[in-house]
Amino acid sequence: RKEVEQDPGPFNVPEGATVAFNCTYSNSASQSFFWYRQDCRKEPKLLMSVYSSGNEDGRFTAQLNRASQYISLLIRDSKLSDSATYLCVVTHYNQGGKLIFGQGTELSVKP
Amino acid sequence: NAGVTQTPKFRVLKTGQSMTLLCAQDMNHEYMYWYRQDPGMGLRLIHYSVGEGTTAKGEVPDGYNVSRLKKQNFLLGLESAAPSQTSVYFCASSSILLAGDPYEQYFGPGTRLTVT
């Protein structure tokens, strides 16, 4: 079983839709959590960190449930420019900053 | 400020050939990483370094070697390339991960390697 698992999608949604991505992680020692975004054939870039209390950045909301080892990302009012692959990422302290990536969820926003 | 750069951007090798991928960062980061990305597999860590002169194995280190002789550079070597090493290779760097501090890894643009 992979340490970080995501639904690979693809998710095909119309502009303006709300879409939610889910992610589960298996290592209870995981301590930091992130969502990265990767555009086609480009490098991953940090979208947002995920905090225990949940956090929001504009149209994006991230949630963490440590008891269930579950992370989510909600995108409201989807834009064409949101089309990308979203990567769920975890790491542990004292591990040299190693990131553990999920396989990514592909999102395609259509006009 | 170029961030993280990788050389070359594309390469085609024949089975058994060797090559070195170069990663350079100008952010004075302590940590550097090499990942490979394959369809449906996500990014997997090959080797990493927590400081100049130090290296450690990641999840998929076999067939690769690395060196970090200078803080700003991290080299990935393939001694005898195999078709299974056809992939996209990403280098990344970061500051030290500390509890409670913001943390981000910065990635280079990738090297697309094909081994025939």
PDB file of N, CA, C and O in Angstrom, chain A residues 42-98:
ATOM      1  N   LYS A  42       5.371  20.294 -16.338  1.00  0.00           N
ATOM      2  CA  LYS A  42       6.108  21.315 -15.599  1.00  0.00           C
ATOM      3  C   LYS A  42       6.460  20.783 -14.212  1.00  0.00           C
ATOM      4  O   LYS A  42       6.021  19.702 -13.798  1.00  0.00           O
ATOM      5  N   GLU A  43       7.235  21.585 -13.473  1.00  0.00           N
ATOM      6  CA  GLU A  43       7.605  21.173 -12.139  1.00  0.00           C
ATOM      7  C   GLU A  43       6.471  21.422 -11.137  1.00  0.00           C
ATOM      8  O   GLU A  43       5.667  22.326 -11.321  1.00  0.00           O
ATOM      9  N   PRO A  44       6.417  20.643 -10.038  1.00  0.00           N
ATOM     10  CA  PRO A  44       5.416  20.894  -8.989  1.00  0.00           C
ATOM     11  C   PRO A  44       5.715  22.208  -8.270  1.00  0.00           C
ATOM     12  O   PRO A  44       6.877  22.587  -8.091  1.00  0.00           O
ATOM     13  N   LYS A  45       4.637  22.868  -7.858  1.00  0.00           N
ATOM     14  CA  LYS A  45       4.785  24.097  -7.077  1.00  0.00           C
ATOM     15  C   LYS A  45       3.840  24.044  -5.895  1.00  0.00           C
ATOM     16  O   LYS A  45       2.718  23.536  -5.997  1.00  0.00           O
ATOM     17  N   LEU A  46       4.291  24.581  -4.769  1.00  0.00           N
ATOM     18  CA  LEU A  46       3.475  24.568  -3.564  1.00  0.00           C
ATOM     19  C   LEU A  46       2.199  25.380  -3.771  1.00  0.00           C
ATOM     20  O   LEU A  46       2.249  26.550  -4.137  1.00  0.00           O
ATOM     21  N   LEU A  47       1.067  24.750  -3.518  1.00  0.00           N
ATOM     22  CA  LEU A  47      -0.219  25.458  -3.564  1.00  0.00           C
ATOM     23  C   LEU A  47      -0.535  26.000  -2.176  1.00  0.00           C
ATOM     24  O   LEU A  47      -0.810  27.181  -2.005  1.00  0.00           O
ATOM     25  N   MET A  48      -0.516  25.129  -1.196  1.00  0.00           N
ATOM     26  CA  MET A  48      -0.750  25.556   0.178  1.00  0.00           C
ATOM     27  C   MET A  48      -0.355  24.469   1.166  1.00  0.00           C
ATOM     28  O   MET A  48      -0.370  23.291   0.842  1.00  0.00           O
ATOM     29  N   SER A  49       0.044  24.906   2.347  1.00  0.00           N
ATOM     30  CA  SER A  49       0.260  23.982   3.451  1.00  0.00           C
ATOM     31  C   SER A  49      -1.099  23.682   4.077  1.00  0.00           C
ATOM     32  O   SER A  49      -2.058  24.438   3.906  1.00  0.00           O
ATOM     33  N   VAL A  50      -1.171  22.582   4.799  1.00  0.00           N
ATOM     34  CA  VAL A  50      -2.428  22.177   5.429  1.00  0.00           C
ATOM     35  C   VAL A  50      -2.219  22.143   6.929  1.00  0.00           C
ATOM     36  O   VAL A  50      -1.316  21.439   7.416  1.00  0.00           O
ATOM     37  N   TYR A  51      -3.038  22.888   7.648  1.00  0.00           N
ATOM     38  CA  TYR A  51      -2.892  22.967   9.090  1.00  0.00           C
ATOM     39  C   TYR A  51      -4.050  22.249   9.774  1.00  0.00           C
ATOM     40  O   TYR A  51      -5.128  22.094   9.207  1.00  0.00           O
ATOM     41  N   SER A  52      -3.805  21.847  11.022  1.00  0.00           N
ATOM     42  CA  SER A  52      -4.795  21.044  11.746  1.00  0.00           C
ATOM     43  C   SER A  52      -6.143  21.748  11.867  1.00  0.00           C
ATOM     44  O   SER A  52      -7.192  21.103  11.850  1.00  0.00           O
ATOM     45  N   SER A  53      -6.095  23.073  11.979  1.00  0.00           N
ATOM     46  CA  SER A  53      -7.332  23.827  12.144  1.00  0.00           C
ATOM     47  C   SER A  53      -8.036  24.082  10.827  1.00  0.00           C
ATOM     48  O   SER A  53      -9.102  24.676  10.789  1.00  0.00           O
ATOM     49  N   GLY A  54      -7.427  23.641   9.725  1.00  0.00           N
ATOM     50  CA  GLY A  54      -7.975  23.946   8.406  1.00  0.00           C
ATOM     51  C   GLY A  54      -7.542  25.344   7.997  1.00  0.00           C
ATOM     52  O   GLY A  54      -7.332  26.208   8.847  1.00  0.00           O
ATOM     53  N   ASN A  55      -7.364  25.547   6.725  1.00  0.00           N
ATOM     54  CA  ASN A  55      -6.957  26.869   6.274  1.00  0.00           C
ATOM     55  C   ASN A  55      -7.487  27.134   4.882  1.00  0.00           C
ATOM     56  O   ASN A  55      -7.773  26.224   4.108  1.00  0.00           O
ATOM     57  N   GLU A  56      -7.599  28.419   4.603  1.00  0.00           N
ATOM     58  CA  GLU A  56      -8.231  28.865   3.369  1.00  0.00           C
ATOM     59  C   GLU A  56      -7.315  29.872   2.684  1.00  0.00           C
ATOM     60  O   GLU A  56      -6.671  30.698   3.357  1.00  0.00           O
ATOM     61  N   ASP A  57      -7.275  29.815   1.363  1.00  0.00           N
ATOM     62  CA  ASP A  57      -6.528  30.786   0.586  1.00  0.00           C
ATOM     63  C   ASP A  57      -7.359  31.114  -0.636  1.00  0.00           C
ATOM     64  O   ASP A  57      -7.343  30.382  -1.636  1.00  0.00           O
ATOM     65  N   GLY A  58      -8.129  32.180  -0.529  1.00  0.00           N
ATOM     66  CA  GLY A  58      -9.007  32.539  -1.636  1.00  0.00           C
ATOM     67  C   GLY A  58     -10.052  31.468  -1.879  1.00  0.00           C
ATOM     68  O   GLY A  58     -10.825  31.113  -0.989  1.00  0.00           O
ATOM     69  N   ARG A  59     -10.053  30.916  -3.074  1.00  0.00           N
ATOM     70  CA  ARG A  59     -11.046  29.888  -3.446  1.00  0.00           C
ATOM     71  C   ARG A  59     -10.664  28.488  -2.968  1.00  0.00           C
ATOM     72  O   ARG A  59     -11.416  27.541  -3.191  1.00  0.00           O
ATOM     73  N   PHE A  60      -9.520  28.365  -2.351  1.00  0.00           N
ATOM     74  CA  PHE A  60      -9.003  27.054  -1.950  1.00  0.00           C
ATOM     75  C   PHE A  60      -9.101  26.874  -0.430  1.00  0.00           C
ATOM     76  O   PHE A  60      -8.694  27.749   0.322  1.00  0.00           O
ATOM     77  N   THR A  61      -9.623  25.718  -0.020  1.00  0.00           N
ATOM     78  CA  THR A  61      -9.706  25.386   1.397  1.00  0.00           C
ATOM     79  C   THR A  61      -9.116  24.005   1.617  1.00  0.00           C
ATOM     80  O   THR A  61      -9.467  23.057   0.926  1.00  0.00           O
ATOM     81  N   ALA A  62      -8.214  23.907   2.574  1.00  0.00           N
ATOM     82  CA  ALA A  62      -7.591  22.623   2.904  1.00  0.00           C
ATOM     83  C   ALA A  62      -8.002  22.217   4.312  1.00  0.00           C
ATOM     84  O   ALA A  62      -8.120  23.052   5.202  1.00  0.00           O
ATOM     85  N   GLN A  63      -8.225  20.923   4.474  1.00  0.00           N
ATOM     86  CA  GLN A  63      -8.599  20.376   5.774  1.00  0.00           C
ATOM     87  C   GLN A  63      -7.724  19.175   6.099  1.00  0.00           C
ATOM     88  O   GLN A  63      -7.312  18.442   5.201  1.00  0.00           O
ATOM     89  N   LEU A  64      -7.475  18.987   7.377  1.00  0.00           N
ATOM     90  CA  LEU A  64      -6.695  17.852   7.854  1.00  0.00           C
ATOM     91  C   LEU A  64      -7.454  17.169   8.982  1.00  0.00           C
ATOM     92  O   LEU A  64      -7.914  17.829   9.907  1.00  0.00           O
ATOM     93  N   ASN A  65      -7.560  15.858   8.910  1.00  0.00           N
ATOM     94  CA  ASN A  65      -8.162  15.078   9.996  1.00  0.00           C
ATOM     95  C   ASN A  65      -7.122  14.054  10.430  1.00  0.00           C
ATOM     96  O   ASN A  65      -6.946  13.014   9.785  1.00  0.00           O
ATOM     97  N   ARG A  66      -6.410  14.357  11.500  1.00  0.00           N
ATOM     98  CA  ARG A  66      -5.326  13.472  11.942  1.00  0.00           C
ATOM     99  C   ARG A  66      -5.857  12.134  12.424  1.00  0.00           C
ATOM    100  O   ARG A  66      -5.221  11.099  12.231  1.00  0.00           O
ATOM    101  N   ALA A  67      -6.996  12.133  13.065  1.00  0.00           N
ATOM    102  CA  ALA A  67      -7.545  10.871  13.600  1.00  0.00           C
ATOM    103  C   ALA A  67      -7.833   9.889  12.472  1.00  0.00           C
ATOM    104  O   ALA A  67      -7.578   8.689  12.596  1.00  0.00           O
ATOM    105  N   SER A  68      -8.358  10.408  11.355  1.00  0.00           N
ATOM    106  CA  SER A  68      -8.682   9.557  10.205  1.00  0.00           C
ATOM    107  C   SER A  68      -7.542   9.487   9.196  1.00  0.00           C
ATOM    108  O   SER A  68      -7.656   8.764   8.201  1.00  0.00           O
ATOM    109  N   GLN A  69      -6.492  10.285   9.418  1.00  0.00           N
ATOM    110  CA  GLN A  69      -5.334  10.348   8.494  1.00  0.00           C
ATOM    111  C   GLN A  69      -5.826  10.686   7.101  1.00  0.00           C
ATOM    112  O   GLN A  69      -5.548   9.970   6.123  1.00  0.00           O
ATOM    113  N   TYR A  70      -6.490  11.799   7.026  1.00  0.00           N
ATOM    114  CA  TYR A  70      -7.198  12.215   5.820  1.00  0.00           C
ATOM    115  C   TYR A  70      -6.968  13.706   5.592  1.00  0.00           C
ATOM    116  O   TYR A  70      -7.000  14.513   6.520  1.00  0.00           O
ATOM    117  N   ILE A  71      -6.705  14.058   4.326  1.00  0.00           N
ATOM    118  CA  ILE A  71      -6.479  15.445   3.937  1.00  0.00           C
ATOM    119  C   ILE A  71      -7.416  15.743   2.769  1.00  0.00           C
ATOM    120  O   ILE A  71      -7.654  14.873   1.918  1.00  0.00           O
ATOM    121  N   SER A  72      -7.927  16.953   2.712  1.00  0.00           N
ATOM    122  CA  SER A  72      -8.799  17.305   1.597  1.00  0.00           C
ATOM    123  C   SER A  72      -8.436  18.684   1.059  1.00  0.00           C
ATOM    124  O   SER A  72      -7.813  19.500   1.732  1.00  0.00           O
ATOM    125  N   LEU A  73      -8.820  18.900  -0.188  1.00  0.00           N
ATOM    126  CA  LEU A  73      -8.666  20.200  -0.843  1.00  0.00           C
ATOM    127  C   LEU A  73      -9.970  20.509  -1.556  1.00  0.00           C
ATOM    128  O   LEU A  73     -10.449  19.703  -2.358  1.00  0.00           O
ATOM    129  N   LEU A  74     -10.538  21.668  -1.254  1.00  0.00           N
ATOM    130  CA  LEU A  74     -11.777  22.109  -1.885  1.00  0.00           C
ATOM    131  C   LEU A  74     -11.470  23.320  -2.750  1.00  0.00           C
ATOM    132  O   LEU A  74     -10.842  24.272  -2.280  1.00  0.00           O
ATOM    133  N   ILE A  75     -11.912  23.271  -3.982  1.00  0.00           N
ATOM    134  CA  ILE A  75     -11.764  24.416  -4.886  1.00  0.00           C
ATOM    135  C   ILE A  75     -13.155  24.905  -5.232  1.00  0.00           C
ATOM    136  O   ILE A  75     -13.976  24.158  -5.784  1.00  0.00           O
ATOM    137  N   ARG A  76     -13.412  26.170  -4.898  1.00  0.00           N
ATOM    138  CA  ARG A  76     -14.723  26.766  -5.224  1.00  0.00           C
ATOM    139  C   ARG A  76     -14.607  27.606  -6.476  1.00  0.00           C
ATOM    140  O   ARG A  76     -13.537  28.119  -6.806  1.00  0.00           O
ATOM    141  N   ASP A  77     -15.721  27.755  -7.192  1.00  0.00           N
ATOM    142  CA  ASP A  77     -15.785  28.619  -8.365  1.00  0.00           C
ATOM    143  C   ASP A  77     -14.619  28.313  -9.321  1.00  0.00           C
ATOM    144  O   ASP A  77     -13.794  29.188  -9.642  1.00  0.00           O
ATOM    145  N   SER A  78     -14.536  27.114  -9.762  1.00  0.00           N
ATOM    146  CA  SER A  78     -13.405  26.648 -10.592  1.00  0.00           C
ATOM    147  C   SER A  78     -13.183  27.544 -11.808  1.00  0.00           C
ATOM    148  O   SER A  78     -14.129  27.973 -12.464  1.00  0.00           O
ATOM    149  N   LYS A  79     -11.911  27.788 -12.108  1.00  0.00           N
ATOM    150  CA  LYS A  79     -11.509  28.550 -13.292  1.00  0.00           C
ATOM    151  C   LYS A  79     -10.813  27.624 -14.275  1.00  0.00           C
ATOM    152  O   LYS A  79     -10.271  26.592 -13.891  1.00  0.00           O
ATOM    153  N   LEU A  80     -10.789  28.030 -15.534  1.00  0.00           N
ATOM    154  CA  LEU A  80     -10.077  27.243 -16.545  1.00  0.00           C
ATOM    155  C   LEU A  80      -8.610  27.054 -16.128  1.00  0.00           C
ATOM    156  O   LEU A  80      -8.011  25.994 -16.343  1.00  0.00           O
ATOM    157  N   SER A  81      -8.060  28.089 -15.506  1.00  0.00           N
ATOM    158  CA  SER A  81      -6.652  28.064 -15.113  1.00  0.00           C
ATOM    159  C   SER A  81      -6.374  27.123 -13.939  1.00  0.00           C
ATOM    160  O   SER A  81      -5.202  26.887 -13.608  1.00  0.00           O
ATOM    161  N   ASP A  82      -7.422  26.575 -13.333  1.00  0.00           N
ATOM    162  CA  ASP A  82      -7.224  25.595 -12.257  1.00  0.00           C
ATOM    163  C   ASP A  82      -6.891  24.213 -12.808  1.00  0.00           C
ATOM    164  O   ASP A  82      -6.525  23.313 -12.049  1.00  0.00           O
ATOM    165  N   SER A  83      -7.044  24.018 -14.096  1.00  0.00           N
ATOM    166  CA  SER A  83      -6.745  22.716 -14.714  1.00  0.00           C
ATOM    167  C   SER A  83      -5.276  22.375 -14.486  1.00  0.00           C
ATOM    168  O   SER A  83      -4.385  23.115 -14.894  1.00  0.00           O
ATOM    169  N   ALA A  84      -5.056  21.257 -13.827  1.00  0.00           N
ATOM    170  CA  ALA A  84      -3.698  20.844 -13.446  1.00  0.00           C
ATOM    171  C   ALA A  84      -3.827  19.521 -12.697  1.00  0.00           C
ATOM    172  O   ALA A  84      -4.927  18.996 -12.513  1.00  0.00           O
ATOM    173  N   THR A  85      -2.692  19.009 -12.259  1.00  0.00           N
ATOM    174  CA  THR A  85      -2.689  17.848 -11.369  1.00  0.00           C
ATOM    175  C   THR A  85      -2.359  18.332  -9.966  1.00  0.00           C
ATOM    176  O   THR A  85      -1.421  19.117  -9.775  1.00  0.00           O
ATOM    177  N   TYR A  86      -3.140  17.866  -8.990  1.00  0.00           N
ATOM    178  CA  TYR A  86      -2.966  18.293  -7.612  1.00  0.00           C
ATOM    179  C   TYR A  86      -2.361  17.133  -6.813  1.00  0.00           C
ATOM    180  O   TYR A  86      -2.902  16.024  -6.791  1.00  0.00           O
ATOM    181  N   LEU A  87      -1.249  17.441  -6.172  1.00  0.00           N
ATOM    182  CA  LEU A  87      -0.467  16.418  -5.477  1.00  0.00           C
ATOM    183  C   LEU A  87      -0.607  16.586  -3.973  1.00  0.00           C
ATOM    184  O   LEU A  87      -0.347  17.671  -3.436  1.00  0.00           O
ATOM    185  N   CYS A  88      -1.004  15.530  -3.310  1.00  0.00           N
ATOM    186  CA  CYS A  88      -1.069  15.501  -1.851  1.00  0.00           C
ATOM    187  C   CYS A  88       0.299  15.065  -1.334  1.00  0.00           C
ATOM    188  O   CYS A  88       0.871  14.094  -1.840  1.00  0.00           O
ATOM    189  N   VAL A  89       0.824  15.774  -0.353  1.00  0.00           N
ATOM    190  CA  VAL A  89       2.209  15.548   0.070  1.00  0.00           C
ATOM    191  C   VAL A  89       2.296  15.561   1.597  1.00  0.00           C
ATOM    192  O   VAL A  89       1.689  16.421   2.242  1.00  0.00           O
ATOM    193  N   VAL A  90       3.067  14.630   2.158  1.00  0.00           N
ATOM    194  CA  VAL A  90       3.288  14.626   3.600  1.00  0.00           C
ATOM    195  C   VAL A  90       4.786  14.538   3.866  1.00  0.00           C
ATOM    196  O   VAL A  90       5.564  14.145   3.007  1.00  0.00           O
ATOM    197  N   THR A  91       5.172  14.926   5.064  1.00  0.00           N
ATOM    198  CA  THR A  91       6.552  14.750   5.470  1.00  0.00           C
ATOM    199  C   THR A  91       6.618  14.581   6.979  1.00  0.00           C
ATOM    200  O   THR A  91       5.631  14.777   7.683  1.00  0.00           O
ATOM    201  N   HIS A  92       7.796  14.203   7.443  1.00  0.00           N
ATOM    202  CA  HIS A  92       8.030  14.005   8.867  1.00  0.00           C
ATOM    203  C   HIS A  92       9.229  14.832   9.270  1.00  0.00           C
ATOM    204  O   HIS A  92      10.166  14.996   8.497  1.00  0.00           O
ATOM    205  N   TYR A  93       9.250  15.370  10.445  1.00  0.00           N
ATOM    206  CA  TYR A  93      10.433  16.068  10.946  1.00  0.00           C
ATOM    207  C   TYR A  93      11.540  15.049  11.166  1.00  0.00           C
ATOM    208  O   TYR A  93      11.295  13.863  11.277  1.00  0.00           O
ATOM    209  N   ASN A  94      12.771  15.520  11.232  1.00  0.00           N
ATOM    210  CA  ASN A  94      13.942  14.660  11.438  1.00  0.00           C
ATOM    211  C   ASN A  94      14.117  13.633  10.328  1.00  0.00           C
ATOM    212  O   ASN A  94      14.704  12.585  10.539  1.00  0.00           O
ATOM    213  N   GLN A  95      13.555  13.898   9.170  1.00  0.00           N
ATOM    214  CA  GLN A  95      13.690  13.000   8.028  1.00  0.00           C
ATOM    215  C   GLN A  95      14.358  13.722   6.859  1.00  0.00           C
ATOM    216  O   GLN A  95      14.171  13.344   5.712  1.00  0.00           O
ATOM    217  N   GLY A  96      15.092  14.791   7.161  1.00  0.00           N
ATOM    218  CA  GLY A  96      15.772  15.506   6.099  1.00  0.00           C
ATOM    219  C   GLY A  96      14.834  16.203   5.152  1.00  0.00           C
ATOM    220  O   GLY A  96      15.196  16.485   4.010  1.00  0.00           O
ATOM    221  N   GLY A  97      13.630  16.482   5.617  1.00  0.00           N
ATOM    222  CA  GLY A  97      12.676  17.208   4.783  1.00  0.00           C
ATOM    223  C   GLY A  97      12.122  16.397   3.630  1.00  0.00           C
ATOM    224  O   GLY A  97      11.547  16.946   2.694  1.00  0.00           O
ATOM    225  N   LYS A  98      12.269  15.077   3.691  1.00  0.00           N
ATOM    226  CA  LYS A  98      11.787  14.240   2.590  1.00  0.00           C
ATOM    227  C   LYS A  98      10.282  14.375   2.433  1.00  0.00           C
ATOM    228  O   LYS A  98       9.527  14.246   3.378  1.00  0.00           O
TER     229      LYS A  98
END
